[in-house]
mmCIF file with all atom_site columns, C-alpha atoms in Angstrom:
data_model
loop_
_atom_site.group_PDB
_atom_site.id
_atom_site.type_symbol
_atom_site.label_atom_id
_atom_site.label_alt_id
_atom_site.label_comp_id
_atom_site.label_asym_id
_atom_site.label_entity_id
_atom_site.label_seq_id
_atom_site.pdbx_PDB_ins_code
_atom_site.Cartn_x
_atom_site.Cartn_y
_atom_site.Cartn_z
_atom_site.occupancy
_atom_site.B_iso_or_equiv
_atom_site.pdbx_formal_charge
_atom_site.auth_seq_id
_atom_site.auth_comp_id
_atom_site.auth_asym_id
_atom_site.auth_atom_id
_atom_site.pdbx_PDB_model_num
ATOM 1   C CA . MET A 1 1   ? -6.080  25.806 0.071   1.00 0.00 ? 1094 MET A CA 1
ATOM 2   C CA . ASN A 1 2   ? -9.507  27.385 -0.232  1.00 0.00 ? 1095 ASN A CA 1
ATOM 3   C CA . PRO A 1 3   ? -11.664 25.393 -2.683  1.00 0.00 ? 1096 PRO A CA 1
ATOM 4   C CA . ASN A 1 4   ? -13.643 28.573 -3.397  1.00 0.00 ? 1097 ASN A CA 1
ATOM 5   C CA . SER A 1 5   ? -10.592 30.554 -4.533  1.00 0.00 ? 1098 SER A CA 1
ATOM 6   C CA . ARG A 1 6   ? -10.381 31.757 -8.133  1.00 0.00 ? 1099 ARG A CA 1
ATOM 7   C CA . PHE A 1 7   ? -7.487  29.357 -8.712  1.00 0.00 ? 1100 PHE A CA 1
ATOM 8   C CA . CYS A 1 8   ? -9.462  26.322 -7.540  1.00 0.00 ? 1101 CYS A CA 1
ATOM 9   C CA . ILE A 1 9   ? -12.554 27.315 -9.489  1.00 0.00 ? 1102 ILE A CA 1
ATOM 10  C CA . ASP A 1 10  ? -10.415 27.648 -12.641 1.00 0.00 ? 1103 ASP A CA 1
ATOM 11  C CA . VAL A 1 11  ? -8.881  24.215 -11.995 1.00 0.00 ? 1104 VAL A CA 1
ATOM 12  C CA . TYR A 1 12  ? -12.244 22.559 -11.355 1.00 0.00 ? 1105 TYR A CA 1
ATOM 13  C CA . GLU A 1 13  ? -13.677 23.981 -14.583 1.00 0.00 ? 1106 GLU A CA 1
ATOM 14  C CA . ALA A 1 14  ? -10.700 22.656 -16.540 1.00 0.00 ? 1107 ALA A CA 1
ATOM 15  C CA . VAL A 1 15  ? -11.018 19.201 -14.975 1.00 0.00 ? 1108 VAL A CA 1
ATOM 16  C CA . LYS A 1 16  ? -14.719 19.093 -15.812 1.00 0.00 ? 1109 LYS A CA 1
ATOM 17  C CA . SER A 1 17  ? -13.807 19.403 -19.492 1.00 0.00 ? 1110 SER A CA 1
ATOM 18  C CA . VAL A 1 18  ? -11.766 16.164 -19.484 1.00 0.00 ? 1111 VAL A CA 1
ATOM 19  C CA . PRO A 1 19  ? -14.028 13.561 -21.131 1.00 0.00 ? 1112 PRO A CA 1
ATOM 20  C CA . GLU A 1 20  ? -14.909 10.217 -19.594 1.00 0.00 ? 1113 GLU A CA 1
ATOM 21  C CA . GLY A 1 21  ? -12.479 7.523  -20.655 1.00 0.00 ? 1114 GLY A CA 1
ATOM 22  C CA . THR A 1 22  ? -9.522  9.908  -20.867 1.00 0.00 ? 1115 THR A CA 1
ATOM 23  C CA . VAL A 1 23  ? -7.026  11.479 -18.475 1.00 0.00 ? 1116 VAL A CA 1
ATOM 24  C CA . ALA A 1 24  ? -5.075  14.734 -18.255 1.00 0.00 ? 1117 ALA A CA 1
ATOM 25  C CA . THR A 1 25  ? -1.871  15.533 -16.392 1.00 0.00 ? 1118 THR A CA 1
ATOM 26  C CA . TYR A 1 26  ? -1.532  18.040 -13.576 1.00 0.00 ? 1119 TYR A CA 1
ATOM 27  C CA . ALA A 1 27  ? 0.558   20.270 -15.868 1.00 0.00 ? 1120 ALA A CA 1
ATOM 28  C CA . GLN A 1 28  ? -2.054  20.009 -18.604 1.00 0.00 ? 1121 GLN A CA 1
ATOM 29  C CA . ILE A 1 29  ? -4.788  21.109 -16.175 1.00 0.00 ? 1122 ILE A CA 1
ATOM 30  C CA . ALA A 1 30  ? -2.592  23.982 -14.987 1.00 0.00 ? 1123 ALA A CA 1
ATOM 31  C CA . LEU A 1 31  ? -2.212  25.164 -18.583 1.00 0.00 ? 1124 LEU A CA 1
ATOM 32  C CA . MET A 1 32  ? -5.892  24.652 -19.415 1.00 0.00 ? 1125 MET A CA 1
ATOM 33  C CA . SER A 1 33  ? -6.967  26.610 -16.339 1.00 0.00 ? 1126 SER A CA 1
ATOM 34  C CA . GLY A 1 34  ? -4.770  29.589 -17.197 1.00 0.00 ? 1127 GLY A CA 1
ATOM 35  C CA . HIS A 1 35  ? -2.197  28.842 -14.507 1.00 0.00 ? 1128 HIS A CA 1
ATOM 36  C CA . ARG A 1 36  ? 0.740   27.487 -16.484 1.00 0.00 ? 1129 ARG A CA 1
ATOM 37  C CA . GLY A 1 37  ? 3.493   26.086 -14.298 1.00 0.00 ? 1130 GLY A CA 1
ATOM 38  C CA . ALA A 1 38  ? 1.195   25.450 -11.341 1.00 0.00 ? 1131 ALA A CA 1
ATOM 39  C CA . ALA A 1 39  ? 0.980   21.649 -11.638 1.00 0.00 ? 1132 ALA A CA 1
ATOM 40  C CA . ARG A 1 40  ? 1.757   21.083 -7.953  1.00 0.00 ? 1133 ARG A CA 1
ATOM 41  C CA . ALA A 1 41  ? -0.899  23.612 -6.932  1.00 0.00 ? 1134 ALA A CA 1
ATOM 42  C CA . VAL A 1 42  ? -3.392  21.812 -9.190  1.00 0.00 ? 1135 VAL A CA 1
ATOM 43  C CA . GLY A 1 43  ? -2.799  18.688 -7.097  1.00 0.00 ? 1136 GLY A CA 1
ATOM 44  C CA . ASN A 1 44  ? -3.461  20.670 -3.936  1.00 0.00 ? 1137 ASN A CA 1
ATOM 45  C CA . ALA A 1 45  ? -6.675  22.086 -5.393  1.00 0.00 ? 1138 ALA A CA 1
ATOM 46  C CA . LEU A 1 46  ? -7.900  18.629 -6.368  1.00 0.00 ? 1139 LEU A CA 1
ATOM 47  C CA . HIS A 1 47  ? -7.122  17.338 -2.888  1.00 0.00 ? 1140 HIS A CA 1
ATOM 48  C CA . VAL A 1 48  ? -9.723  19.767 -1.482  1.00 0.00 ? 1141 VAL A CA 1
ATOM 49  C CA . ASN A 1 49  ? -12.256 19.266 -4.297  1.00 0.00 ? 1142 ASN A CA 1
ATOM 50  C CA . PRO A 1 50  ? -15.642 19.821 -2.583  1.00 0.00 ? 1143 PRO A CA 1
ATOM 51  C CA . THR A 1 51  ? -17.612 17.985 -5.286  1.00 0.00 ? 1144 THR A CA 1
ATOM 52  C CA . PRO A 1 52  ? -15.731 14.893 -6.523  1.00 0.00 ? 1145 PRO A CA 1
ATOM 53  C CA . GLY A 1 53  ? -18.892 13.574 -8.181  1.00 0.00 ? 1146 GLY A CA 1
ATOM 54  C CA . VAL A 1 54  ? -19.088 16.753 -10.261 1.00 0.00 ? 1147 VAL A CA 1
ATOM 55  C CA . VAL A 1 55  ? -15.382 17.526 -10.714 1.00 0.00 ? 1148 VAL A CA 1
ATOM 56  C CA . PRO A 1 56  ? -13.877 14.228 -11.925 1.00 0.00 ? 1149 PRO A CA 1
ATOM 57  C CA . CYS A 1 57  ? -10.482 14.623 -10.282 1.00 0.00 ? 1150 CYS A CA 1
ATOM 58  C CA . HIS A 1 58  ? -9.825  10.900 -10.724 1.00 0.00 ? 1151 HIS A CA 1
ATOM 59  C CA . ARG A 1 59  ? -9.077  11.724 -14.385 1.00 0.00 ? 1152 ARG A CA 1
ATOM 60  C CA . VAL A 1 60  ? -5.927  13.654 -13.452 1.00 0.00 ? 1153 VAL A CA 1
ATOM 61  C CA . VAL A 1 61  ? -2.592  11.808 -13.305 1.00 0.00 ? 1154 VAL A CA 1
ATOM 62  C CA . ASN A 1 62  ? 1.051   12.827 -13.115 1.00 0.00 ? 1155 ASN A CA 1
ATOM 63  C CA . ALA A 1 63  ? 3.345   13.459 -16.080 1.00 0.00 ? 1156 ALA A CA 1
ATOM 64  C CA . SER A 1 64  ? 4.290   9.786  -16.352 1.00 0.00 ? 1157 SER A CA 1
ATOM 65  C CA . GLY A 1 65  ? 0.674   8.603  -16.119 1.00 0.00 ? 1158 GLY A CA 1
ATOM 66  C CA . ALA A 1 66  ? 0.958   7.478  -12.503 1.00 0.00 ? 1159 ALA A CA 1
ATOM 67  C CA . LEU A 1 67  ? -2.101  7.597  -10.275 1.00 0.00 ? 1160 LEU A CA 1
ATOM 68  C CA . ALA A 1 68  ? -2.142  9.784  -7.165  1.00 0.00 ? 1161 ALA A CA 1
ATOM 69  C CA . PRO A 1 69  ? -0.727  7.820  -4.220  1.00 0.00 ? 1162 PRO A CA 1
ATOM 70  C CA . ASP A 1 70  ? -2.754  10.063 -1.886  1.00 0.00 ? 1163 ASP A CA 1
ATOM 71  C CA . PHE A 1 71  ? -5.967  10.267 -3.925  1.00 0.00 ? 1164 PHE A CA 1
ATOM 72  C CA . ALA A 1 72  ? -8.186  12.209 -1.536  1.00 0.00 ? 1165 ALA A CA 1
ATOM 73  C CA . PHE A 1 73  ? -11.314 10.185 -2.166  1.00 0.00 ? 1166 PHE A CA 1
ATOM 74  C CA . GLY A 1 74  ? -10.364 6.653  -1.181  1.00 0.00 ? 1167 GLY A CA 1
ATOM 75  C CA . GLY A 1 75  ? -6.719  6.288  -2.143  1.00 0.00 ? 1168 GLY A CA 1
ATOM 76  C CA . VAL A 1 76  ? -5.033  4.971  -5.263  1.00 0.00 ? 1169 VAL A CA 1
ATOM 77  C CA . ASP A 1 77  ? -7.297  1.905  -5.421  1.00 0.00 ? 1170 ASP A CA 1
ATOM 78  C CA . ALA A 1 78  ? -10.381 4.122  -5.598  1.00 0.00 ? 1171 ALA A CA 1
ATOM 79  C CA . GLN A 1 79  ? -8.858  6.209  -8.397  1.00 0.00 ? 1172 GLN A CA 1
ATOM 80  C CA . LYS A 1 80  ? -7.976  3.037  -10.285 1.00 0.00 ? 1173 LYS A CA 1
ATOM 81  C CA . LYS A 1 81  ? -11.518 1.668  -9.948  1.00 0.00 ? 1174 LYS A CA 1
ATOM 82  C CA . LEU A 1 82  ? -13.065 4.926  -11.139 1.00 0.00 ? 1175 LEU A CA 1
ATOM 83  C CA . LEU A 1 83  ? -10.803 5.049  -14.191 1.00 0.00 ? 1176 LEU A CA 1
ATOM 84  C CA . GLU A 1 84  ? -11.327 1.395  -15.042 1.00 0.00 ? 1177 GLU A CA 1
ATOM 85  C CA . ALA A 1 85  ? -15.102 1.886  -14.792 1.00 0.00 ? 1178 ALA A CA 1
ATOM 86  C CA . GLU A 1 86  ? -14.685 4.456  -17.585 1.00 0.00 ? 1179 GLU A CA 1
ATOM 87  C CA . GLY A 1 87  ? -12.668 2.062  -19.743 1.00 0.00 ? 1180 GLY A CA 1
ATOM 88  C CA . VAL A 1 88  ? -9.211  3.397  -18.882 1.00 0.00 ? 1181 VAL A CA 1
ATOM 89  C CA . GLN A 1 89  ? -6.709  0.592  -18.407 1.00 0.00 ? 1182 GLN A CA 1
ATOM 90  C CA . VAL A 1 90  ? -4.435  0.952  -15.376 1.00 0.00 ? 1183 VAL A CA 1
ATOM 91  C CA . LYS A 1 91  ? -1.334  -1.229 -15.239 1.00 0.00 ? 1184 LYS A CA 1
ATOM 92  C CA . ASP A 1 92  ? 1.099   -1.157 -12.328 1.00 0.00 ? 1185 ASP A CA 1
ATOM 93  C CA . GLY A 1 93  ? -0.468  2.065  -11.041 1.00 0.00 ? 1186 GLY A CA 1
ATOM 94  C CA . LYS A 1 94  ? -0.095  3.869  -14.357 1.00 0.00 ? 1187 LYS A CA 1
ATOM 95  C CA . VAL A 1 95  ? -2.169  4.902  -17.335 1.00 0.00 ? 1188 VAL A CA 1
ATOM 96  C CA . ASP A 1 96  ? -0.641  4.797  -20.828 1.00 0.00 ? 1189 ASP A CA 1
ATOM 97  C CA . LEU A 1 97  ? -0.733  8.457  -21.796 1.00 0.00 ? 1190 LEU A CA 1
ATOM 98  C CA . ALA A 1 98  ? -0.143  7.619  -25.467 1.00 0.00 ? 1191 ALA A CA 1
ATOM 99  C CA . VAL A 1 99  ? -3.508  5.853  -25.412 1.00 0.00 ? 1192 VAL A CA 1
ATOM 100 C CA . TYR A 1 100 ? -5.629  7.677  -22.820 1.00 0.00 ? 1193 TYR A CA 1
ATOM 101 C CA . GLN A 1 101 ? -4.372  11.245 -22.544 1.00 0.00 ? 1194 GLN A CA 1
ATOM 102 C CA . TRP A 1 102 ? -6.967  13.756 -23.680 1.00 0.00 ? 1195 TRP A CA 1
ATOM 103 C CA . ARG A 1 103 ? -5.629  16.000 -26.411 1.00 0.00 ? 1196 ARG A CA 1
ATOM 104 C CA . GLY A 1 104 ? -8.557  18.419 -26.575 1.00 0.00 ? 1197 GLY A CA 1
#
């Protein structure tokens, strides 16, 4: 997937709007970016994120709150550490969406 494609740029802009201390799901990012139904493609776009320090892809989890087993920037442990540094509690590889999901 080309990180400079219109799809990826739309996804990255949506992810940048997710505030620190919250998470969004892949489906939520797909909807926010104007690509409803493209949750799997959102994951692919985040996997090739050229600027993880700018596009906080660690804030994106699956529909059940589970972290990405293949988090592109250091694995699931790295994603967990980044989220916990923002105050998001991770238990058994999951985030409680009732508590941490961004509803903006």
